[in-house]
């Protein structure tokens, strides 16, 4: 299926279809020089499938992991683009998870003041979340996504086939963000997670539609787009304090959402889904340590912070709450 993201200054297609990467040729303009950016964890067969359709291309492979989303790799890719004599008419393809997409997108945003960028996400997280919305960035001095841009892709190709090589824990990590999208805006998507077997293609499609709809209404996160941060305030704090080597991002977001699910019955339903995702439990945490991270969070302004609450599946509210109130949530605990 094809859906189109409509923004005031641009629009682009998202293709969601099994085997779509086998026909990039017909979906993208590959008749120019293509820089294919990927990482060492992305199976070569997916990269080859794309490169074989590009008449003139080169592949740049990053070491896998968040630490590649850095200045050194950014510079190295730019250098490769210069050495390969990439021009403003050429294009970059990202094939990988959010790390590859964010970094390759930032290169595309800045090389020669911006060149075409195609995103082919290969993790669930990047398929349901990071590949749509135009946020591209690198981490600097330990600050995540501190240097970046809004740079919309020219097209996104989501092929569920590539998930066949993705480890289960990575799949579940991404599914948390999909569940998040359901909880804030799509009851039917939450229902998908209650079925005996999970229809990944349907879950991905519905998640993308939520993200698209939100981004269309608020491209640069001045208002509505904040709802995508559901679970992220406390989730990020747990991730920063305890997660870097222990937990994945989605696992921390799952923990963070529990504090803002105000309806006990809904919380129980969500916990049942977490069990099927085999997510880790919330660790014992130090409230002062988490509060320190929350205070420094980008979303806090002075003594208040925007939080997202979900009372009923598919409906959320944005609230401004004091840091003292967040401390009370932490004291009360996730359950
Ligand atoms: P990731 O990119 O690190 O990928 C996870 C791992 O899976 C990597 O080791 C990778 O090599 C491997 N992999 C990728 N595709 C595979 C496949 N098909 N088969 C087997 N292995 C595969 O992690 P992620 O969870 O995809 O993305 C996380 C990043 O996304 C973070 O840097 C985060 O900041 C960013 N992000 C960005 C946005 C945005 O709006 N731009 C939103 C959410 C997250
Ligand atoms: Zn997230």
Short mmCIF file of C-alpha atoms and ligand atoms in Angstrom, two decimals:
data_model
loop_
_atom_site.label_atom_id
_atom_site.label_comp_id
_atom_site.label_asym_id
_atom_site.label_seq_id
_atom_site.Cartn_x
_atom_site.Cartn_y
_atom_site.Cartn_z
CA UNK A 1 0.00 0.00 0.00
CA UNK A 2 1.06 3.56 -0.54
CA UNK A 3 0.35 6.54 1.65
CA UNK A 4 1.53 10.10 1.15
CA UNK A 5 2.79 12.53 3.76
CA UNK A 6 1.49 16.01 2.93
CA UNK A 7 3.42 18.91 4.38
CA UNK A 8 3.11 22.61 3.52
CA UNK A 9 6.32 22.71 1.47
CA UNK A 10 6.67 19.10 0.31
CA UNK A 11 5.06 15.69 0.13
CA UNK A 12 6.45 12.18 -0.12
CA UNK A 13 5.25 8.61 -0.51
CA UNK A 14 5.62 5.81 2.01
CA UNK A 15 5.39 2.35 0.46
CA UNK A 16 4.48 -0.46 2.84
CA UNK A 17 4.63 -3.81 1.10
CA UNK A 18 6.31 -7.19 1.31
CA UNK A 19 9.09 -7.41 -1.32
CA UNK A 20 8.97 -3.68 -1.97
CA UNK A 21 12.78 -3.41 -1.76
CA UNK A 22 13.04 -5.72 -4.73
CA UNK A 23 11.45 -3.05 -6.88
CA UNK A 24 13.19 0.12 -5.67
CA UNK A 25 14.09 0.77 -9.27
CA UNK A 26 10.49 1.49 -10.12
CA UNK A 27 9.72 3.40 -6.91
CA UNK A 28 12.80 5.63 -6.65
CA UNK A 29 14.92 7.64 -9.05
CA UNK A 30 18.10 5.57 -9.05
CA UNK A 31 19.51 6.85 -12.32
CA UNK A 32 22.14 8.99 -10.65
CA UNK A 33 24.96 8.45 -8.19
CA UNK A 34 23.63 6.81 -5.01
CA UNK A 35 25.43 6.70 -1.67
CA UNK A 36 24.08 3.70 0.22
CA UNK A 37 24.60 4.07 3.95
CA UNK A 38 24.17 1.01 6.17
CA UNK A 39 25.69 -0.62 9.24
CA UNK A 40 27.56 -3.83 9.96
CA UNK A 41 24.54 -5.48 11.60
CA UNK A 42 22.26 -5.16 8.57
CA UNK A 43 22.40 -8.45 6.64
CA UNK A 44 24.30 -7.99 3.39
CA UNK A 45 21.55 -9.62 1.35
CA UNK A 46 19.24 -6.65 1.94
CA UNK A 47 21.95 -4.17 1.00
CA UNK A 48 22.89 -6.16 -2.12
CA UNK A 49 19.25 -6.32 -3.18
CA UNK A 50 19.20 -2.55 -3.31
CA UNK A 51 22.67 -1.96 -4.66
CA UNK A 52 21.99 -4.36 -7.55
CA UNK A 53 19.28 -1.97 -8.72
CA UNK A 54 21.55 1.08 -8.69
CA UNK A 55 23.59 1.61 -11.88
CA UNK A 56 26.13 3.85 -10.08
CA UNK A 57 26.53 3.56 -6.34
CA UNK A 58 28.88 3.06 -3.43
CA UNK A 59 28.21 1.56 -0.02
CA UNK A 60 29.38 3.08 3.25
CA UNK A 61 29.08 0.65 6.18
CA UNK A 62 29.12 2.00 9.73
CA UNK A 63 29.95 -0.16 12.74
CA UNK A 64 26.57 -1.12 14.23
CA UNK A 65 25.40 0.64 17.38
CA UNK A 66 24.33 4.04 18.69
CA UNK A 67 27.97 5.17 19.02
CA UNK A 68 28.14 5.45 15.22
CA UNK A 69 25.63 8.33 15.29
CA UNK A 70 28.56 10.65 15.92
CA UNK A 71 30.61 13.49 14.49
CA UNK A 72 33.44 11.25 13.29
CA UNK A 73 31.15 9.05 11.22
CA UNK A 74 29.24 12.08 9.97
CA UNK A 75 32.50 13.60 8.77
CA UNK A 76 33.69 10.31 7.29
CA UNK A 77 30.53 9.92 5.20
CA UNK A 78 30.74 13.53 4.00
CA UNK A 79 34.36 12.88 3.01
CA UNK A 80 33.31 9.77 1.10
CA UNK A 81 30.61 11.78 -0.70
CA UNK A 82 33.19 14.39 -1.72
CA UNK A 83 35.68 11.75 -2.86
CA UNK A 84 32.98 10.04 -4.90
CA UNK A 85 32.14 13.41 -6.45
CA UNK A 86 28.52 13.36 -5.36
CA UNK A 87 26.65 16.38 -6.75
CA UNK A 88 23.49 18.16 -5.67
CA UNK A 89 21.51 16.02 -8.07
CA UNK A 90 22.65 12.74 -6.49
CA UNK A 91 20.96 10.94 -3.61
CA UNK A 92 21.54 9.08 -0.38
CA UNK A 93 19.77 5.86 0.59
CA UNK A 94 19.70 4.76 4.23
CA UNK A 95 19.22 1.04 4.72
CA UNK A 96 19.18 0.13 8.39
CA UNK A 97 17.63 1.05 11.70
CA UNK A 98 17.17 4.44 13.30
CA UNK A 99 20.91 4.94 13.77
CA UNK A 100 21.59 4.69 10.05
CA UNK A 101 18.48 6.69 9.14
CA UNK A 102 19.21 9.56 11.53
CA UNK A 103 22.87 9.86 10.51
CA UNK A 104 22.40 9.36 6.76
CA UNK A 105 19.50 11.80 6.86
CA UNK A 106 21.64 14.41 8.55
CA UNK A 107 24.35 13.94 5.93
CA UNK A 108 21.69 14.39 3.23
CA UNK A 109 20.36 17.50 4.98
CA UNK A 110 23.75 19.19 5.02
CA UNK A 111 25.80 17.92 2.07
CA UNK A 112 25.77 20.76 -0.46
CA UNK A 113 22.97 22.36 1.61
CA UNK A 114 20.78 19.33 1.16
CA UNK A 115 20.38 16.49 -1.32
CA UNK A 116 17.70 13.86 -1.89
CA UNK A 117 17.29 11.23 0.80
CA UNK A 118 15.49 7.88 0.59
CA UNK A 119 14.90 5.94 3.77
CA UNK A 120 14.59 2.15 3.78
CA UNK A 121 14.15 1.24 7.44
CA UNK A 122 15.01 -2.34 8.45
CA UNK A 123 14.09 -2.49 12.16
CA UNK A 124 10.57 -2.40 13.56
CA UNK A 125 11.44 0.75 15.48
CA UNK A 126 12.58 2.56 12.37
CA UNK A 127 9.67 1.22 10.31
CA UNK A 128 6.99 2.34 12.74
CA UNK A 129 8.64 5.49 14.04
CA UNK A 130 11.95 7.06 13.07
CA UNK A 131 11.72 6.80 9.28
CA UNK A 132 8.74 9.13 9.10
CA UNK A 133 8.71 12.70 10.33
CA UNK A 134 11.95 14.17 9.06
CA UNK A 135 13.91 14.38 12.28
CA UNK A 136 17.57 13.63 11.54
CA UNK A 137 20.43 14.01 13.99
CA UNK A 138 23.69 12.89 15.54
CA UNK A 139 24.78 12.60 19.18
CA UNK A 140 27.54 14.91 20.40
CA UNK A 141 29.41 14.85 23.73
CA UNK A 142 27.03 12.27 25.12
CA UNK A 143 23.94 14.35 24.29
CA UNK A 144 21.50 12.36 22.17
CA UNK A 145 20.25 14.01 18.97
CA UNK A 146 21.73 17.34 20.04
CA UNK A 147 22.81 18.35 16.51
CA UNK A 148 20.35 17.80 13.73
CA UNK A 149 17.76 19.12 11.33
CA UNK A 150 14.32 18.58 9.93
CA UNK A 151 14.94 16.99 6.54
CA UNK A 152 12.10 15.09 4.97
CA UNK A 153 12.90 12.02 2.87
CA UNK A 154 11.90 11.95 -0.79
CA UNK A 155 10.37 8.50 -0.20
CA UNK A 156 10.25 5.78 2.44
CA UNK A 157 10.13 2.07 1.59
CA UNK A 158 8.94 -0.25 4.32
CA UNK A 159 9.35 -3.91 3.47
CA UNK A 160 8.25 -6.26 6.28
CA UNK A 161 10.32 -8.99 4.63
CA UNK A 162 13.56 -7.50 6.03
CA UNK A 163 12.34 -8.14 9.58
CA UNK A 164 12.84 -11.88 9.03
CA UNK A 165 16.49 -11.44 10.09
CA UNK A 166 15.83 -9.11 13.03
CA UNK A 167 16.27 -10.64 16.52
CA UNK A 168 13.08 -11.03 18.56
CA UNK A 169 14.16 -8.58 21.24
CA UNK A 170 14.66 -5.91 18.58
CA UNK A 171 11.23 -6.68 17.13
CA UNK A 172 9.55 -6.25 20.49
CA UNK A 173 11.56 -3.11 21.17
CA UNK A 174 10.01 -1.51 18.11
CA UNK A 175 6.56 -2.88 18.80
CA UNK A 176 6.49 -0.83 22.01
CA UNK A 177 6.51 2.35 19.91
CA UNK A 178 3.67 0.91 17.82
CA UNK A 179 1.67 0.15 20.96
CA UNK A 180 2.41 3.70 22.10
CA UNK A 181 0.93 5.06 18.88
CA UNK A 182 -2.17 2.98 19.43
CA UNK A 183 -2.58 4.09 23.01
CA UNK A 184 -2.39 7.78 22.16
CA UNK A 185 -4.44 7.76 18.99
CA UNK A 186 -5.71 4.48 17.57
CA UNK A 187 -7.84 2.07 19.60
CA UNK A 188 -7.95 -0.41 16.73
CA UNK A 189 -4.13 -0.60 16.79
CA UNK A 190 -4.23 -1.51 20.49
CA UNK A 191 -6.77 -4.21 19.59
CA UNK A 192 -4.22 -5.70 17.14
CA UNK A 193 -2.03 -6.50 20.14
CA UNK A 194 -4.83 -8.45 21.81
CA UNK A 195 -5.14 -10.88 18.91
CA UNK A 196 -3.71 -14.37 19.24
CA UNK A 197 -1.15 -13.71 16.53
CA UNK A 198 0.19 -10.29 15.82
CA UNK A 199 -0.23 -9.10 12.25
CA UNK A 200 3.04 -7.19 11.86
CA UNK A 201 2.16 -5.63 8.54
CA UNK A 202 -1.11 -4.29 9.89
CA UNK A 203 0.56 -3.03 13.06
CA UNK A 204 3.28 -1.26 11.08
CA UNK A 205 0.77 0.28 8.69
CA UNK A 206 -1.51 1.61 11.42
CA UNK A 207 1.46 3.00 13.37
CA UNK A 208 2.74 4.81 10.31
CA UNK A 209 -0.70 6.30 9.73
CA UNK A 210 -0.74 7.66 13.29
CA UNK A 211 2.74 9.13 12.95
CA UNK A 212 1.94 10.59 9.55
CA UNK A 213 -1.24 12.20 10.77
CA UNK A 214 0.48 13.78 13.76
CA UNK A 215 3.48 15.00 11.76
CA UNK A 216 1.24 16.48 9.08
CA UNK A 217 -0.49 18.58 11.71
CA UNK A 218 2.67 19.64 13.51
CA UNK A 219 5.84 19.04 11.50
CA UNK A 220 8.23 20.85 13.84
CA UNK A 221 6.87 19.80 17.23
CA UNK A 222 5.29 23.02 18.37
CA UNK A 223 2.20 21.30 19.77
CA UNK A 224 0.46 18.07 18.83
CA UNK A 225 3.67 16.20 17.94
CA UNK A 226 4.46 16.10 21.66
CA UNK A 227 1.96 13.28 22.07
CA UNK A 228 4.48 10.97 20.39
CA UNK A 229 6.56 11.48 23.53
CA UNK A 230 4.07 9.48 25.58
CA UNK A 231 6.09 7.45 28.09
CA UNK A 232 9.33 9.13 27.09
CA UNK A 233 9.83 11.54 30.02
CA UNK A 234 10.40 8.87 32.65
CA UNK A 235 11.46 6.37 29.95
CA UNK A 236 14.37 8.57 28.85
CA UNK A 237 15.40 9.11 32.46
CA UNK A 238 15.49 5.34 33.08
CA UNK A 239 17.35 4.88 29.78
CA UNK A 240 19.97 7.48 30.70
CA UNK A 241 20.37 6.29 34.28
CA UNK A 242 20.26 2.52 33.87
CA UNK A 243 19.64 1.65 30.27
CA UNK A 244 22.56 2.39 28.03
CA UNK A 245 23.96 -1.15 28.09
CA UNK A 246 21.09 -2.93 29.79
CA UNK A 247 17.83 -1.87 28.18
CA UNK A 248 16.73 -0.88 24.71
CA UNK A 249 14.94 2.41 24.12
CA UNK A 250 11.53 0.80 23.56
CA UNK A 251 11.87 -1.21 26.76
CA UNK A 252 12.42 2.04 28.70
CA UNK A 253 9.48 3.73 26.95
CA UNK A 254 7.31 0.76 27.95
CA UNK A 255 8.32 1.34 31.57
CA UNK A 256 7.73 5.08 31.25
CA UNK A 257 4.21 4.67 29.85
CA UNK A 258 3.05 2.79 32.95
CA UNK A 259 3.34 5.93 35.07
CA UNK A 260 0.88 7.76 32.82
CA UNK A 261 -1.77 5.12 32.23
CA UNK A 262 -4.43 6.40 34.55
CA UNK A 263 -7.03 3.67 34.12
CA UNK A 264 -6.22 0.46 36.09
CA UNK A 265 -8.05 -1.81 33.64
CA UNK A 266 -6.20 -0.39 30.66
CA UNK A 267 -2.92 -0.66 32.56
CA UNK A 268 -3.59 -4.35 33.17
CA UNK A 269 -4.31 -4.89 29.48
CA UNK A 270 -1.05 -3.17 28.61
CA UNK A 271 0.86 -5.26 31.16
CA UNK A 272 -0.56 -8.41 29.54
CA UNK A 273 0.78 -7.22 26.20
CA UNK A 274 4.18 -6.46 27.81
CA UNK A 275 4.28 -10.03 29.07
CA UNK A 276 3.86 -11.34 25.54
CA UNK A 277 6.63 -8.97 24.44
CA UNK A 278 8.84 -10.42 27.19
CA UNK A 279 9.79 -6.95 28.34
CA UNK A 280 11.98 -6.45 31.41
CA UNK A 281 10.37 -5.17 34.60
CA UNK A 282 10.99 -1.66 35.88
CA UNK A 283 14.23 -1.81 37.89
CA UNK A 284 14.53 -0.42 41.42
CA UNK A 285 15.27 3.21 40.77
CA UNK A 286 16.70 6.12 42.69
CA UNK A 287 14.11 8.91 42.53
CA UNK A 288 16.69 11.69 42.88
CA UNK A 289 18.77 10.31 40.02
CA UNK A 290 15.73 10.08 37.71
CA UNK A 291 14.55 13.55 38.74
CA UNK A 292 17.96 14.96 37.79
CA UNK A 293 17.62 13.57 34.28
CA UNK A 294 14.01 14.73 34.00
CA UNK A 295 14.95 18.25 35.07
CA UNK A 296 17.47 18.41 32.23
CA UNK A 297 15.06 16.97 29.70
CA UNK A 298 14.44 19.12 26.62
CA UNK A 299 10.71 18.98 27.32
CA UNK A 300 10.96 20.75 30.67
CA UNK A 301 10.57 24.51 30.78
CA UNK A 302 11.40 26.00 34.16
CA UNK A 303 9.57 24.10 36.85
CA UNK A 304 6.96 22.49 34.62
CA UNK A 305 7.05 19.74 32.05
CA UNK A 306 4.64 18.61 29.34
CA UNK A 307 3.34 15.13 30.01
CA UNK A 308 1.01 12.88 28.07
CA UNK A 309 -1.68 10.89 29.87
CA UNK A 310 -3.80 8.08 28.47
CA UNK A 311 -7.09 7.31 30.15
CA UNK A 312 -8.75 5.31 27.36
CA UNK A 313 -7.06 3.37 24.54
CA UNK A 314 -6.67 5.72 21.58
CA UNK A 315 -7.16 8.95 23.51
CA UNK A 316 -4.60 11.10 25.25
CA UNK A 317 -4.25 14.49 26.85
CA UNK A 318 -1.27 16.85 26.98
CA UNK A 319 -0.75 18.36 30.42
CA UNK A 320 1.67 20.76 32.02
CA UNK A 321 2.78 19.37 35.32
CA UNK A 322 5.18 20.48 38.00
CA UNK A 323 8.37 18.57 38.68
CA UNK A 324 7.00 17.91 42.18
CA UNK A 325 4.07 16.10 40.58
CA UNK A 326 6.44 13.92 38.54
CA UNK A 327 8.25 13.07 41.76
CA UNK A 328 4.92 11.94 43.23
CA UNK A 329 4.40 9.60 40.25
CA UNK A 330 7.84 8.15 40.82
CA UNK A 331 7.15 7.70 44.52
CA UNK A 332 3.87 5.99 43.73
CA UNK A 333 5.63 3.59 41.34
CA UNK A 334 4.71 2.13 37.95
CA UNK A 335 2.05 -0.33 39.12
P1 LIG B 1 19.59 0.54 15.41
O1 LIG B 1 19.57 1.38 14.23
O2 LIG B 1 20.81 0.58 16.27
O3 LIG B 1 19.31 -0.98 14.97
C1 LIG B 1 19.34 -2.01 15.93
C2 LIG B 1 20.27 -3.15 15.50
O4 LIG B 1 19.62 -3.94 14.52
C3 LIG B 1 21.59 -2.71 14.88
O5 LIG B 1 22.63 -3.48 15.44
C4 LIG B 1 21.42 -3.04 13.40
O6 LIG B 1 22.64 -3.37 12.79
C5 LIG B 1 20.50 -4.21 13.44
N1 LIG B 1 19.66 -4.42 12.26
C6 LIG B 1 19.03 -3.48 11.54
N2 LIG B 1 18.22 -4.03 10.61
C7 LIG B 1 18.36 -5.36 10.74
C8 LIG B 1 17.76 -6.48 10.09
N3 LIG B 1 16.82 -6.32 9.14
N4 LIG B 1 18.13 -7.73 10.48
C9 LIG B 1 19.03 -7.89 11.50
N5 LIG B 1 19.61 -6.88 12.16
C10 LIG B 1 19.27 -5.63 11.79
O7 LIG B 1 18.37 0.84 16.40
P2 LIG B 1 16.85 1.31 16.11
O8 LIG B 1 16.13 0.85 17.30
O9 LIG B 1 16.40 0.93 14.77
O10 LIG B 1 16.95 2.90 16.13
C11 LIG B 1 17.39 3.62 17.26
C12 LIG B 1 17.78 5.01 16.85
O11 LIG B 1 16.65 5.65 16.28
C13 LIG B 1 18.25 5.90 17.99
O12 LIG B 1 19.44 6.53 17.63
C14 LIG B 1 17.13 6.91 18.15
O13 LIG B 1 17.59 8.17 18.60
C15 LIG B 1 16.60 6.99 16.75
N6 LIG B 1 15.20 7.46 16.66
C16 LIG B 1 14.93 8.49 15.82
C17 LIG B 1 13.64 8.96 15.68
C18 LIG B 1 13.36 10.05 14.70
O14 LIG B 1 12.24 10.56 14.68
N7 LIG B 1 14.30 10.41 13.88
C19 LIG B 1 12.60 8.37 16.41
C20 LIG B 1 12.90 7.31 17.26
C21 LIG B 1 14.21 6.86 17.38
ZN1 LIG B 2 10.84 6.57 21.30
#
